Amino acid sequence: MEFKSKKGIFQQIADSICEKIIAGELLTGEKLPSVREQAALTGVNQNTIMRTYAELQRDKIVVNKRGIGYFVTEKAAGKILSKRKNDFFKESLPEFIKQVEILHLTKDDLKDLLKVLK
Amino acid sequence: MEFKSKKGIFQQIADSICEKIIAGELLTGEKLPSVREQAALTGVNQNTIMRTYAELQRDKIVVNKRGIGYFVTEKAAGKILSKRKNDFFKESLPEFIKQVEILHLTKDDLKDLLKVLK
Amino acid sequence: MEFKSKKGIFQQIADSICEKIIAGELLTGEKLPSVREQAALTGVNQNTIMRTYAELQRDKIVVNKRGIGYFVTEKAAGKILSKRKNDFFKESLPEFIKQVEILHLTKDDLKDLLKVLK
Amino acid sequence: MEFKSKKGIFQQIADSICEKIIAGELLTGEKLPSVREQAALTGVNQNTIMRTYAELQRDKIVVNKRGIGYFVTEKAAGKILSKRKNDFFKESLPEFIKQVEILHLTKDDLKDLLKVLK
DNA sequence: GTGGTCTAGACCACC
DNA sequence: GTGGTCTAGACCACA
């Protein structure tokens, strides 16, 4: 696994897990790889994975069953989507609009740039 | 001045200066507030302002006349805009598109969200 | 059976057995459910039940008759009560008092809170 | 600093800081010892202190000013007290009552045991 | 100087 | 086997 620099590694792993969940690759109730496995898979220290899992647990995206492992919660996909939506409308969208205005791009420019979307 | 956590303070100050330049509030040849004035204005350590000015100088957006102060260069607005454009197309736009896709927003949703633009 | 996180599962099961004993629901000489029955009842791994029973045996609260099962000893209720009393006076009570003081509760507040007791 | 075994060290340090806050030994706006200082003071690893401070920050008991340090928030004492009250009424008190009942202590016994309180 | 992240490795309790 | 905590030490960006 490769990591781009700006965000912490533990965050990037958390994000990638979240994306698997909303993509349906990780289902409700499914078990995540154990800390050690995940560490091996990603080529990262166990402590870093522990932090990833701990944060996911704090956000109720994952729960721990003692001595067994971490499991995707029921509300996981919902939690993730609602957080992402919130971030999008409160941060990304205004920031995007601000940049568009600064660059004096017009609606037509944008229509062109965003034509990749359905 | 308030600082949100993710970017460095020096960056945020640099950004705000750049925005004043492309908005025409700071003109070519105009003198920036002295380091200590700027520090007072922003409520920030002088070292931080020095770093801000140093970075702006590195990017040829301002020049230092020793013993006198920092001045906006001729090419400042051009430099800033070309950097911002580059960032926009290489970073912000792809990231924005990715988020839009994850949230399953349609072109029509976007048209609505971006109707504030001209 | 539900398990809250702080104590070990084996402990929680041991506690619940002990409470049945002092409540008279499990009498001297009575046979505990077999390990696999207990495991099924509580929805827990057999190893965990084995540990529970082993600890109870260590404390002389149950004895194992090989090939037959685990049985409540004569002194079980006495052992349990004396251990609980000891814990209560050395741990719970001082801790309780400390918390009451930190929250600045008065004797009258307490009288009110504890009025459910006979 | 000495640590008793059951809670994590990072928690015990967090607790002790909280107690200083509600005791008025650490005032609103006051700066905590830097991570390194606190580590030296308590004889504990810096990472452990980092975790302590991070948790306190998550609970809004403390805020970080970048490059400067951690500071006690306005609402710190309030947050702490309300959390402690909640814990007391939802956990400690019911647990205490349960133990008292199991041990068949009477109200008079308790009156005696709690006479140290004002 | 400050916080923050990551690694490597050890040790523990629990299932 | 599982998670969880702690240590020691390195390295980084920021004020």
mmCIF file of N, CA and C (backbone and C1' of nucleotides) in Angstrom, chain F residues 4-15:
data_model
loop_
_atom_site.group_PDB
_atom_site.id
_atom_site.type_symbol
_atom_site.label_atom_id
_atom_site.label_comp_id
_atom_site.label_asym_id
_atom_site.label_seq_id
_atom_site.Cartn_x
_atom_site.Cartn_y
_atom_site.Cartn_z
ATOM 1 P P DG F 4 -8.611 -3.132 21.506
ATOM 2 O "O5'" DG F 4 -7.402 -3.259 22.515
ATOM 3 C "C5'" DG F 4 -7.722 -3.538 23.867
ATOM 4 C "C4'" DG F 4 -6.565 -3.110 24.713
ATOM 5 C "C3'" DG F 4 -6.108 -1.681 24.389
ATOM 6 O "O3'" DG F 4 -6.092 -0.986 25.628
ATOM 7 C "C1'" DG F 4 -4.282 -3.189 24.359
ATOM 8 P P DT F 5 -5.772 0.496 25.746
ATOM 9 O "O5'" DT F 5 -4.357 0.515 26.469
ATOM 10 C "C5'" DT F 5 -4.144 -0.376 27.542
ATOM 11 C "C4'" DT F 5 -2.666 -0.396 27.824
ATOM 12 C "C3'" DT F 5 -2.021 0.993 27.793
ATOM 13 O "O3'" DT F 5 -1.507 1.221 29.087
ATOM 14 C "C1'" DT F 5 -0.705 -0.609 26.630
ATOM 15 P P DC F 6 -0.916 2.633 29.487
ATOM 16 O "O5'" DC F 6 0.644 2.457 29.224
ATOM 17 C "C5'" DC F 6 1.362 1.456 29.929
ATOM 18 C "C4'" DC F 6 2.746 1.299 29.320
ATOM 19 C "C3'" DC F 6 3.477 2.614 29.070
ATOM 20 O "O3'" DC F 6 4.508 2.743 30.058
ATOM 21 C "C1'" DC F 6 3.781 1.008 27.302
ATOM 22 P P DT F 7 5.543 3.951 30.013
ATOM 23 O "O5'" DT F 7 6.717 3.388 29.096
ATOM 24 C "C5'" DT F 7 7.225 2.083 29.352
ATOM 25 C "C4'" DT F 7 8.414 1.814 28.454
ATOM 26 C "C3'" DT F 7 9.304 3.041 28.215
ATOM 27 O "O3'" DT F 7 10.657 2.658 28.372
ATOM 28 C "C1'" DT F 7 8.624 2.122 26.146
ATOM 29 P P DA F 8 11.796 3.690 28.718
ATOM 30 O "O5'" DA F 8 12.572 3.719 27.325
ATOM 31 C "C5'" DA F 8 12.899 2.499 26.679
ATOM 32 C "C4'" DA F 8 13.432 2.803 25.288
ATOM 33 C "C3'" DA F 8 14.111 4.175 25.169
ATOM 34 O "O3'" DA F 8 15.356 4.005 24.516
ATOM 35 C "C1'" DA F 8 12.446 3.933 23.511
ATOM 36 P P DG F 9 16.395 5.208 24.406
ATOM 37 O "O5'" DG F 9 16.279 5.525 22.846
ATOM 38 C "C5'" DG F 9 16.146 4.455 21.921
ATOM 39 C "C4'" DG F 9 15.668 5.021 20.591
ATOM 40 C "C3'" DG F 9 16.192 6.440 20.299
ATOM 41 O "O3'" DG F 9 16.623 6.502 18.954
ATOM 42 C "C1'" DG F 9 13.898 6.351 19.969
ATOM 43 P P DA F 10 17.705 7.630 18.531
ATOM 44 O "O5'" DA F 10 17.208 7.986 17.061
ATOM 45 C "C5'" DA F 10 16.722 6.941 16.231
ATOM 46 C "C4'" DA F 10 15.592 7.468 15.350
ATOM 47 C "C3'" DA F 10 15.894 8.845 14.746
ATOM 48 O "O3'" DA F 10 16.040 8.705 13.335
ATOM 49 C "C1'" DA F 10 13.636 8.669 15.538
ATOM 50 P P DC F 11 16.680 9.887 12.473
ATOM 51 O "O5'" DC F 11 15.439 10.544 11.740
ATOM 52 C "C5'" DC F 11 14.306 9.766 11.386
ATOM 53 C "C4'" DC F 11 13.134 10.703 11.172
ATOM 54 C "C3'" DC F 11 13.555 12.126 10.759
ATOM 55 O "O3'" DC F 11 12.965 12.432 9.508
ATOM 56 C "C1'" DC F 11 11.931 12.175 12.478
ATOM 57 P P DC F 12 13.328 13.782 8.748
ATOM 58 O "O5'" DC F 12 11.961 14.584 8.817
ATOM 59 C "C5'" DC F 12 10.731 13.912 8.528
ATOM 60 C "C4'" DC F 12 9.564 14.785 8.976
ATOM 61 C "C3'" DC F 12 9.810 16.263 8.679
ATOM 62 O "O3'" DC F 12 8.947 16.701 7.646
ATOM 63 C "C1'" DC F 12 8.936 15.924 10.900
ATOM 64 P P DA F 13 9.115 18.143 7.053
ATOM 65 O "O5'" DA F 13 7.905 18.946 7.655
ATOM 66 C "C5'" DA F 13 6.641 18.311 7.844
ATOM 67 C "C4'" DA F 13 5.759 19.243 8.655
ATOM 68 C "C3'" DA F 13 5.927 20.704 8.258
ATOM 69 O "O3'" DA F 13 4.673 21.326 8.417
ATOM 70 C "C1'" DA F 13 6.518 20.443 10.526
ATOM 71 P P DC F 14 4.377 22.780 7.995
ATOM 72 O "O5'" DC F 14 4.283 23.520 9.399
ATOM 73 C "C5'" DC F 14 3.304 23.077 10.336
ATOM 74 C "C4'" DC F 14 3.533 23.786 11.644
ATOM 75 C "C3'" DC F 14 3.651 25.304 11.523
ATOM 76 O "O3'" DC F 14 2.747 25.874 12.448
ATOM 77 C "C1'" DC F 14 5.393 24.437 12.835
ATOM 78 P P DA F 15 2.557 27.367 12.591
ATOM 79 O "O5'" DA F 15 3.458 27.723 13.859
ATOM 80 C "C5'" DA F 15 3.095 27.238 15.133
ATOM 81 C "C4'" DA F 15 3.684 28.098 16.226
ATOM 82 C "C3'" DA F 15 3.699 29.599 15.958
ATOM 83 O "O3'" DA F 15 3.541 30.285 17.201
ATOM 84 C "C1'" DA F 15 5.914 28.839 16.188
#
